[in-house]
mmCIF file of C-alpha atoms in Angstrom:
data_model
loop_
_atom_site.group_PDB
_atom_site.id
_atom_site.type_symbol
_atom_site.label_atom_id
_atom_site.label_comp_id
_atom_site.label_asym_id
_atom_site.label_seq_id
_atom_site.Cartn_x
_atom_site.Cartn_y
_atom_site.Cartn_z
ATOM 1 C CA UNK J 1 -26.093 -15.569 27.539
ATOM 2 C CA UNK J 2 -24.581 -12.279 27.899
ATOM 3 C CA UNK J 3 -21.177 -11.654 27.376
ATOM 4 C CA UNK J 4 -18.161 -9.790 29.163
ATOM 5 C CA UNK J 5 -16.931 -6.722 27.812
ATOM 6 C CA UNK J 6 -13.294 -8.075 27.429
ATOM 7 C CA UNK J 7 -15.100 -10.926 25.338
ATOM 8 C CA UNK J 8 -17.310 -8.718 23.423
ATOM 9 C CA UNK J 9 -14.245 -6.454 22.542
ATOM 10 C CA UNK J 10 -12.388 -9.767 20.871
ATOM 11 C CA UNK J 11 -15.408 -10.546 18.859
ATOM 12 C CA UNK J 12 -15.280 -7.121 17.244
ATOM 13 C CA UNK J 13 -11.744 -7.620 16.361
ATOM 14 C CA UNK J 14 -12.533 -10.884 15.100
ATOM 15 C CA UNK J 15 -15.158 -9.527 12.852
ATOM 16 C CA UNK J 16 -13.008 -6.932 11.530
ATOM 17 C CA UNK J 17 -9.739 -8.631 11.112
ATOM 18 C CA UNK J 18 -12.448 -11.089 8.953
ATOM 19 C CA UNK J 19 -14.064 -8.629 6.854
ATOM 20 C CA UNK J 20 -11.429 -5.992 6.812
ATOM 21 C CA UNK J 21 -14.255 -3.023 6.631
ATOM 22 C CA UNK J 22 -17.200 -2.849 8.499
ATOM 23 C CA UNK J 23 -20.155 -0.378 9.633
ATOM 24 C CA UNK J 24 -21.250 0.239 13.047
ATOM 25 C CA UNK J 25 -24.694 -1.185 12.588
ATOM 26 C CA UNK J 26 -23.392 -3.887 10.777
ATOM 27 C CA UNK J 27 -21.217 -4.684 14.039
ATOM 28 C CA UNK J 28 -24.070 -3.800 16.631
ATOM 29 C CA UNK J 29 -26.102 -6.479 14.499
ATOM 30 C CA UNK J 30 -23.471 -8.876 14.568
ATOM 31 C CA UNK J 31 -21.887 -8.776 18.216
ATOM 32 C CA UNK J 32 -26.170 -8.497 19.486
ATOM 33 C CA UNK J 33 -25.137 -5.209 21.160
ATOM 34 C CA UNK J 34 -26.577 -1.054 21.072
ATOM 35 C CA UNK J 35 -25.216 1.302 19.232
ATOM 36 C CA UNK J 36 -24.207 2.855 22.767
ATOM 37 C CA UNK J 37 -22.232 0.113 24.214
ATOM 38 C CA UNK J 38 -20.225 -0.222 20.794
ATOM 39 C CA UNK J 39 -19.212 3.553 21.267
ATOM 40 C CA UNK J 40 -17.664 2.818 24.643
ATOM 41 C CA UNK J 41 -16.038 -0.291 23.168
ATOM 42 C CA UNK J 42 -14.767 1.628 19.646
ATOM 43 C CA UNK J 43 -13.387 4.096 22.393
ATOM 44 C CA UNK J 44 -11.311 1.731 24.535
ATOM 45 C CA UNK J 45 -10.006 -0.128 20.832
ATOM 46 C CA UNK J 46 -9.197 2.954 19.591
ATOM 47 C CA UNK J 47 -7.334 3.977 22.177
ATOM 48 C CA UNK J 48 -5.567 0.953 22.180
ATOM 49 C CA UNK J 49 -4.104 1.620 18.683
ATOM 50 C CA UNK J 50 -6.088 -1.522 17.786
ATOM 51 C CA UNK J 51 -8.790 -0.007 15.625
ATOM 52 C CA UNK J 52 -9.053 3.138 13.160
ATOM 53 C CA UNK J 53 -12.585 4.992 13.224
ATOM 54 C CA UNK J 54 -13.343 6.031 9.480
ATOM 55 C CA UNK J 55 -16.600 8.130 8.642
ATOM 56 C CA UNK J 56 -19.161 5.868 8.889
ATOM 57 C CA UNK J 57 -16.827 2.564 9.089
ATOM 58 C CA UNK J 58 -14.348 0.901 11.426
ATOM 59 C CA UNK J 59 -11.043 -1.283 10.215
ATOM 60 C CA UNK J 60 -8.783 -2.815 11.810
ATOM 61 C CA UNK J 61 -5.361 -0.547 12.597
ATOM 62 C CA UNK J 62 -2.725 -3.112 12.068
ATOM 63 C CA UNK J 63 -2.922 -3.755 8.523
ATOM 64 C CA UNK J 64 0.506 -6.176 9.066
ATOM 65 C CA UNK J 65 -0.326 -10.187 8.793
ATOM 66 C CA UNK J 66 2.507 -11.959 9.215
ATOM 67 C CA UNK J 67 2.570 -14.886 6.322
ATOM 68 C CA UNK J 68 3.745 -17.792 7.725
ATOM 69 C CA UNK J 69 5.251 -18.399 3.829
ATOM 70 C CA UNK J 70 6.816 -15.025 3.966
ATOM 71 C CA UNK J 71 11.050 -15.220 4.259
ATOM 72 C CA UNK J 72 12.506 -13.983 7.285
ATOM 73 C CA UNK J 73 13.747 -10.918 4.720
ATOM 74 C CA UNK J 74 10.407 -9.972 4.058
ATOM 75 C CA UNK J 75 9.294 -9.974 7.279
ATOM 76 C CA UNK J 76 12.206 -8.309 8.564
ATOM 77 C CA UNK J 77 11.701 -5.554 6.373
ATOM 78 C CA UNK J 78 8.076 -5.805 6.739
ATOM 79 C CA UNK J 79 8.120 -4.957 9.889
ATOM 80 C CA UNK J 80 10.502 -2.098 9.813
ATOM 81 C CA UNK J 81 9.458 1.208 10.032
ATOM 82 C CA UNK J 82 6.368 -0.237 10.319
ATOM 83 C CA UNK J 83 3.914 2.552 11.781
ATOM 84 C CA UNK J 84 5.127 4.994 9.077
ATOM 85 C CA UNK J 85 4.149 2.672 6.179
ATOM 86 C CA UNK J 86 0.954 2.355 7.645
ATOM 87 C CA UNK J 87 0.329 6.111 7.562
ATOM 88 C CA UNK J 88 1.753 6.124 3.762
ATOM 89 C CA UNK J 89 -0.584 3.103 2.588
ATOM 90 C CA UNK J 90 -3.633 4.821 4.097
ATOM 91 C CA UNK J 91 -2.804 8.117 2.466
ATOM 92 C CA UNK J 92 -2.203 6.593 -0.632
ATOM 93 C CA UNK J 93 -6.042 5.028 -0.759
ATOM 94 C CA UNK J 94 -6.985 9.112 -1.572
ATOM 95 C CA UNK J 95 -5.590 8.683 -5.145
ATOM 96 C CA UNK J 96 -7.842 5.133 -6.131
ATOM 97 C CA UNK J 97 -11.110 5.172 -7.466
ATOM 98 C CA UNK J 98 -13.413 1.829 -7.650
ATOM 99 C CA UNK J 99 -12.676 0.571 -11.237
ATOM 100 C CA UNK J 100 -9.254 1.943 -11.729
ATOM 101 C CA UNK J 101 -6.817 -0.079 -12.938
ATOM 102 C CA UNK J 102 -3.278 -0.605 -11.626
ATOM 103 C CA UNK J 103 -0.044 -1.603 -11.298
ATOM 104 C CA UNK J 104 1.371 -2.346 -8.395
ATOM 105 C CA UNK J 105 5.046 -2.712 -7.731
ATOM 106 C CA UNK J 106 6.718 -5.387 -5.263
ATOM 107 C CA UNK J 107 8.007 -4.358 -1.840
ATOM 108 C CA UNK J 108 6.414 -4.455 1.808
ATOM 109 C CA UNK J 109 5.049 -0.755 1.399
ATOM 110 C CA UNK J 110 2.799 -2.055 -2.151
ATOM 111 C CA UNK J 111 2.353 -5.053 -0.317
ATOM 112 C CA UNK J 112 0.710 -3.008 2.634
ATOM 113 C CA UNK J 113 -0.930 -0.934 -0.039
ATOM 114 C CA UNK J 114 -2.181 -4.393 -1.896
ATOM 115 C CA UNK J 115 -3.870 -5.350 2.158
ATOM 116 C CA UNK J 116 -5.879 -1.904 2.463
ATOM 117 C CA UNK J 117 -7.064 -2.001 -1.341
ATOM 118 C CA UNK J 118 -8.832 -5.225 -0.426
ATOM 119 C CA UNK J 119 -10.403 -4.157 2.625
ATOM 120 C CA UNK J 120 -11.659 -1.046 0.977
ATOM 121 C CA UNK J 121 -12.701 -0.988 -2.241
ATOM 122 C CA UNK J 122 -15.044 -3.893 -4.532
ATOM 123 C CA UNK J 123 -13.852 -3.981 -7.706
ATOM 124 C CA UNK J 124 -10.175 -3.177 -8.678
ATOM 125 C CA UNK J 125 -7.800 -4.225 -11.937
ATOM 126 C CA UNK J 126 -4.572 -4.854 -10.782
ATOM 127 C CA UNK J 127 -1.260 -5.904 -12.283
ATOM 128 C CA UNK J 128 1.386 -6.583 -9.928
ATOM 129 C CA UNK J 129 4.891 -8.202 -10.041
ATOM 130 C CA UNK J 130 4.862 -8.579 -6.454
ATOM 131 C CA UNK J 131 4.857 -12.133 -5.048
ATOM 132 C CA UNK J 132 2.947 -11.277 -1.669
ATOM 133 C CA UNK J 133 0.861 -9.055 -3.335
ATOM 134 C CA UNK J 134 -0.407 -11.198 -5.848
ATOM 135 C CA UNK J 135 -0.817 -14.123 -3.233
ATOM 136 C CA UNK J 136 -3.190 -11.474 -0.585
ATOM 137 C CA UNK J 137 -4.769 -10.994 -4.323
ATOM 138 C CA UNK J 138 -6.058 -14.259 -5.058
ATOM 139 C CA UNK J 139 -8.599 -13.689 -1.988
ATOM 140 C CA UNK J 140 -10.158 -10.686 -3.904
ATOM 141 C CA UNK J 141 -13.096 -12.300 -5.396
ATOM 142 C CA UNK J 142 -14.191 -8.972 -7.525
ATOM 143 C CA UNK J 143 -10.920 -7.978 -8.607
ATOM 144 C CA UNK J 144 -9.343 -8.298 -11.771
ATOM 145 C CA UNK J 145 -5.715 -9.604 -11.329
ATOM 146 C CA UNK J 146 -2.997 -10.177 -13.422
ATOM 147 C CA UNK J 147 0.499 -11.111 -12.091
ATOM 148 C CA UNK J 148 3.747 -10.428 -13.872
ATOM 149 C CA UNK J 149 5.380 -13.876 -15.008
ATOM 150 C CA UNK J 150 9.316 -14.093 -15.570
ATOM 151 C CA UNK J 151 12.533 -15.006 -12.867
ATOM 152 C CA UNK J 152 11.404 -14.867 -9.175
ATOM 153 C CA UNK J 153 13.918 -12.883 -7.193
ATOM 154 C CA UNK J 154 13.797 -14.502 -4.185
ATOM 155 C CA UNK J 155 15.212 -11.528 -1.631
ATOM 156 C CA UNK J 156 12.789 -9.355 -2.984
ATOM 157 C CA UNK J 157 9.894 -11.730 -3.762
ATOM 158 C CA UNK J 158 9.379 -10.277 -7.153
ATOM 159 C CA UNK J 159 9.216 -11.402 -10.504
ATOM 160 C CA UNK J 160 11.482 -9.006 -12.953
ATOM 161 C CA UNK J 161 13.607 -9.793 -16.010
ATOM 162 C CA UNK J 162 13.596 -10.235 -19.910
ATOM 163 C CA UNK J 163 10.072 -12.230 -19.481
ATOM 164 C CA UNK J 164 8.504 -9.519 -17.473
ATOM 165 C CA UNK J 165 9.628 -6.580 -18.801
ATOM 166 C CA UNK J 166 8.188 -7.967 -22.245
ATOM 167 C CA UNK J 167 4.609 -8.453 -20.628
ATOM 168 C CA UNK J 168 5.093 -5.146 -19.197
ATOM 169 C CA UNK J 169 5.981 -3.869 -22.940
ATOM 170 C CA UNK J 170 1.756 -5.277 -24.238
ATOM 171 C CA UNK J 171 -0.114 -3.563 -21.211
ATOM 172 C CA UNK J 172 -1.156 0.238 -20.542
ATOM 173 C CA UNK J 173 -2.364 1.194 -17.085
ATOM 174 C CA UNK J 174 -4.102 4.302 -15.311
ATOM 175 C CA UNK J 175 -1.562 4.351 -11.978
ATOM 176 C CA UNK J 176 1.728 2.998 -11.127
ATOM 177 C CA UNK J 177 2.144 2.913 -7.008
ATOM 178 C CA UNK J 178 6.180 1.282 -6.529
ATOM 179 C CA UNK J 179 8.597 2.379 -3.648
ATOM 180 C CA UNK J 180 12.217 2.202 -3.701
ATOM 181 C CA UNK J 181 15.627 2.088 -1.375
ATOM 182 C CA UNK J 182 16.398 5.735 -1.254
ATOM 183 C CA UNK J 183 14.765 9.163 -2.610
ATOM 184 C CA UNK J 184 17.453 11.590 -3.676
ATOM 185 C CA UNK J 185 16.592 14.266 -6.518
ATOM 186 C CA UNK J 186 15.148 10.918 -7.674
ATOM 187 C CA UNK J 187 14.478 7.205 -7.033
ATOM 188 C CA UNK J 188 17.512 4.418 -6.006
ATOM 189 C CA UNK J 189 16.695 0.907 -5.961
ATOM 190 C CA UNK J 190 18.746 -1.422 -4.259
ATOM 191 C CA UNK J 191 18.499 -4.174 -7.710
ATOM 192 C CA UNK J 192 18.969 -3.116 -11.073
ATOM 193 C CA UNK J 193 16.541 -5.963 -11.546
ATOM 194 C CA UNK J 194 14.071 -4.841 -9.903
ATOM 195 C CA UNK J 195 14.831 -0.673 -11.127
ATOM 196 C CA UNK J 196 14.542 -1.803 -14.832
ATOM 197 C CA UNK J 197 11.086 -3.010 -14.628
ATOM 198 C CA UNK J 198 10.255 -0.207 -12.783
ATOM 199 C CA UNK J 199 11.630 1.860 -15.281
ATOM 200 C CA UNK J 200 9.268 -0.139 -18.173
ATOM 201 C CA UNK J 201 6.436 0.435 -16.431
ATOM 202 C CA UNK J 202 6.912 3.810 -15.732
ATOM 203 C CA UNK J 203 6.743 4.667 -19.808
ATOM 204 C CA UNK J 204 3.506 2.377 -19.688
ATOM 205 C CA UNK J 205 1.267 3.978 -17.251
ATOM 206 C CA UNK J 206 -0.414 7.530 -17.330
ATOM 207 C CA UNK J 207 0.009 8.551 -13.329
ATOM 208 C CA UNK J 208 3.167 7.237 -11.104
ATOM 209 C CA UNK J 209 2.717 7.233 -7.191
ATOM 210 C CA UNK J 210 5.940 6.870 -5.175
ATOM 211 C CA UNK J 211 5.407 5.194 -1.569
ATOM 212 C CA UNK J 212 8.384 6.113 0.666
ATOM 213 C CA UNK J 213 8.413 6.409 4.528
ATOM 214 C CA UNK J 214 10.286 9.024 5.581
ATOM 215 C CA UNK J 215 13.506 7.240 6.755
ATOM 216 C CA UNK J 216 14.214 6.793 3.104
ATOM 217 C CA UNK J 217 15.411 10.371 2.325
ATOM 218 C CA UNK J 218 18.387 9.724 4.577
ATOM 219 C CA UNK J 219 19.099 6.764 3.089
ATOM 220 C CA UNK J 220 21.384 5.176 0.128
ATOM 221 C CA UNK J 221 20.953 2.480 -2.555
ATOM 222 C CA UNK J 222 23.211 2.260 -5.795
ATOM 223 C CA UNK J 223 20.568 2.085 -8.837
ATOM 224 C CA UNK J 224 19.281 5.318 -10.045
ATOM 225 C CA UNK J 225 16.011 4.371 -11.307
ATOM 226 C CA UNK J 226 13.182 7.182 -11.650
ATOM 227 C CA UNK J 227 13.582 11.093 -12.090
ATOM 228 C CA UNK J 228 12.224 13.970 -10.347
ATOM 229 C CA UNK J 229 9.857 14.542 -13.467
ATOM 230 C CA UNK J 230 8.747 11.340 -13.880
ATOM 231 C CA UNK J 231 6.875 11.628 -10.510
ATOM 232 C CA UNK J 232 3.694 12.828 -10.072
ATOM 233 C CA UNK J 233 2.985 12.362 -5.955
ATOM 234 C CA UNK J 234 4.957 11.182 -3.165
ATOM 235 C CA UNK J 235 3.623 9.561 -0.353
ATOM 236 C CA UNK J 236 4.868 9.871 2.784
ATOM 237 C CA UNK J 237 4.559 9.603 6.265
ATOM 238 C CA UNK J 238 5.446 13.225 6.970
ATOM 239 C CA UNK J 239 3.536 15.796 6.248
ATOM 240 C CA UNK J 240 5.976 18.889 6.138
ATOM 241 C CA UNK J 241 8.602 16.827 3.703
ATOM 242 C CA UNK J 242 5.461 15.735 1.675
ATOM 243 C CA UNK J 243 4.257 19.022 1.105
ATOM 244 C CA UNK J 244 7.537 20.435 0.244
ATOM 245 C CA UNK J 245 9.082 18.121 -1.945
ATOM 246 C CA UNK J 246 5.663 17.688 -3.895
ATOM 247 C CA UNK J 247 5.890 21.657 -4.341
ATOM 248 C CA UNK J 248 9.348 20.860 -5.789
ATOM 249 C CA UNK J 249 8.085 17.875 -8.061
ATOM 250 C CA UNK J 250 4.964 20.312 -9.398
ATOM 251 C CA UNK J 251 7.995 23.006 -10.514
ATOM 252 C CA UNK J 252 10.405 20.518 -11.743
ATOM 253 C CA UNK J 253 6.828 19.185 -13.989
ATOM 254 C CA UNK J 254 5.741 22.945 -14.908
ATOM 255 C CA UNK J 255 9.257 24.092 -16.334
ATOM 256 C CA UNK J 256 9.870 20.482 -17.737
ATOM 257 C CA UNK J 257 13.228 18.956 -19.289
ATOM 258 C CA UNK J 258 15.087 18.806 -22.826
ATOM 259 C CA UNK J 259 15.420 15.279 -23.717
#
């Protein structure tokens, strides 16, 4: 029995709101459909904002599932800003490699990030502190994952304090990827909890990714936590501050500073 197009269209965002990934033959096989007739519907889905076209693979484009055990705070910020995190996540996927391993801070931007590693790549080591992050984790069959014990901080849905910052103290890991409240000449975080285990794992990992959207350079929060130098990449959603404060990063790196 054939199928309408408006029917045909759900069953492909079924399929990749299941799998997270998926390749237009795999799709024609599944749906019982051409090539052809999936163009037309990749078209209409596309221009719907609903899916994004990759080279030689489809995904879903929102990236966002709401948790039912998420707090309304996480939500809330969760969905703020939204559309720009989802351009920062997806940029950030450049700077992973299958295999790597890493630490990912809490937050609804690493949490995002934490969604798209899943859907993209097989086998991953992970440490995370992040409570959301380490639950989307424990569907990651392949992945190596290790979650940062210690004192739940419930607004932020992350575990910091003396417990984790001591686990943090026996590991070593390839790339750090955190965010933070604010960017000015450095990192503000709006918990001095959750800046000093930042600030641990930042002396025990070899590359450090910052996630920001771009509403966060106008922004304030009261703990300084990382310097300019400590950086080695922002990510953001705009591509003319990216470009220029990453040019300022590389000279603040080259010329360096006394201790």
């Amino acid at each position: 029995m054939s199928i309408s197009k408006e029917q045909r269209q759900a069953r492909i965002l079924a399929l990749l709101n299941e799998s997270g990934k998926v390749t237009p033959d795999e799709l024609a096989k599944a749906v019982g459909v051409s090539i052809t007739t999936l163009r037309r519907d990749f078209k209409k889905l596309k221009d719907n904002g609903e899916i994004f076209i990759g080279y030689g693979y489809i995904q879903p484009k929102n990236i966002i599932s709401k948790d039912t055990n998420m707090n309304k705070s996480f939500l809330k910020r969760l969905s703020e800003n939204s559309e720009k995190k989802k351009i920062v996540v997806q940029k950030a996927l450049e700077f992973v490699q299958e295999n790597d391993l890493l630490f990912i801070g809490e937050g609804t931007t690493c949490y995002l990030l934490t969604k798209l590693l899943i859907q993209n790549f097989s086998q991953l080591k992970i440490i995370t502190n992040g409570l959301h992050s380490l639950n989307a984790l424990s569907k990651a069959k392949n992945f190596e994952v290790l979650g940062i014990g210690g004192t739940l901080l419930t607004d932020f849905n992350s575990f910091v304090g003396p417990k984790a910052e001591a686990m943090v103290e026996e590991i070593f890991v390839e790339k750090f990827f955190f965010s933070c409240g604010s960017y000015n000449d450095g990192t503000y975080d709006l918990s001095p909890f959750t800046g000093g285990l930042k600030k641990k794992v930042l002396k025990k990992s070899k590359e450090h990714y910052l996630l920001i959207d771009s509403t966060k350079f106008d922004s304030i929060a009261p703990f300084y936590m990382a310097k300019p130098e400590e950086i080695d990449r922002i990510i953001t959603d705009d591509d003319v501050i990216e470009q220029k404060i990453n040019a300022g990063l590389k000279t603040v790196n080259t010329i360096g500073f006394p201790d």
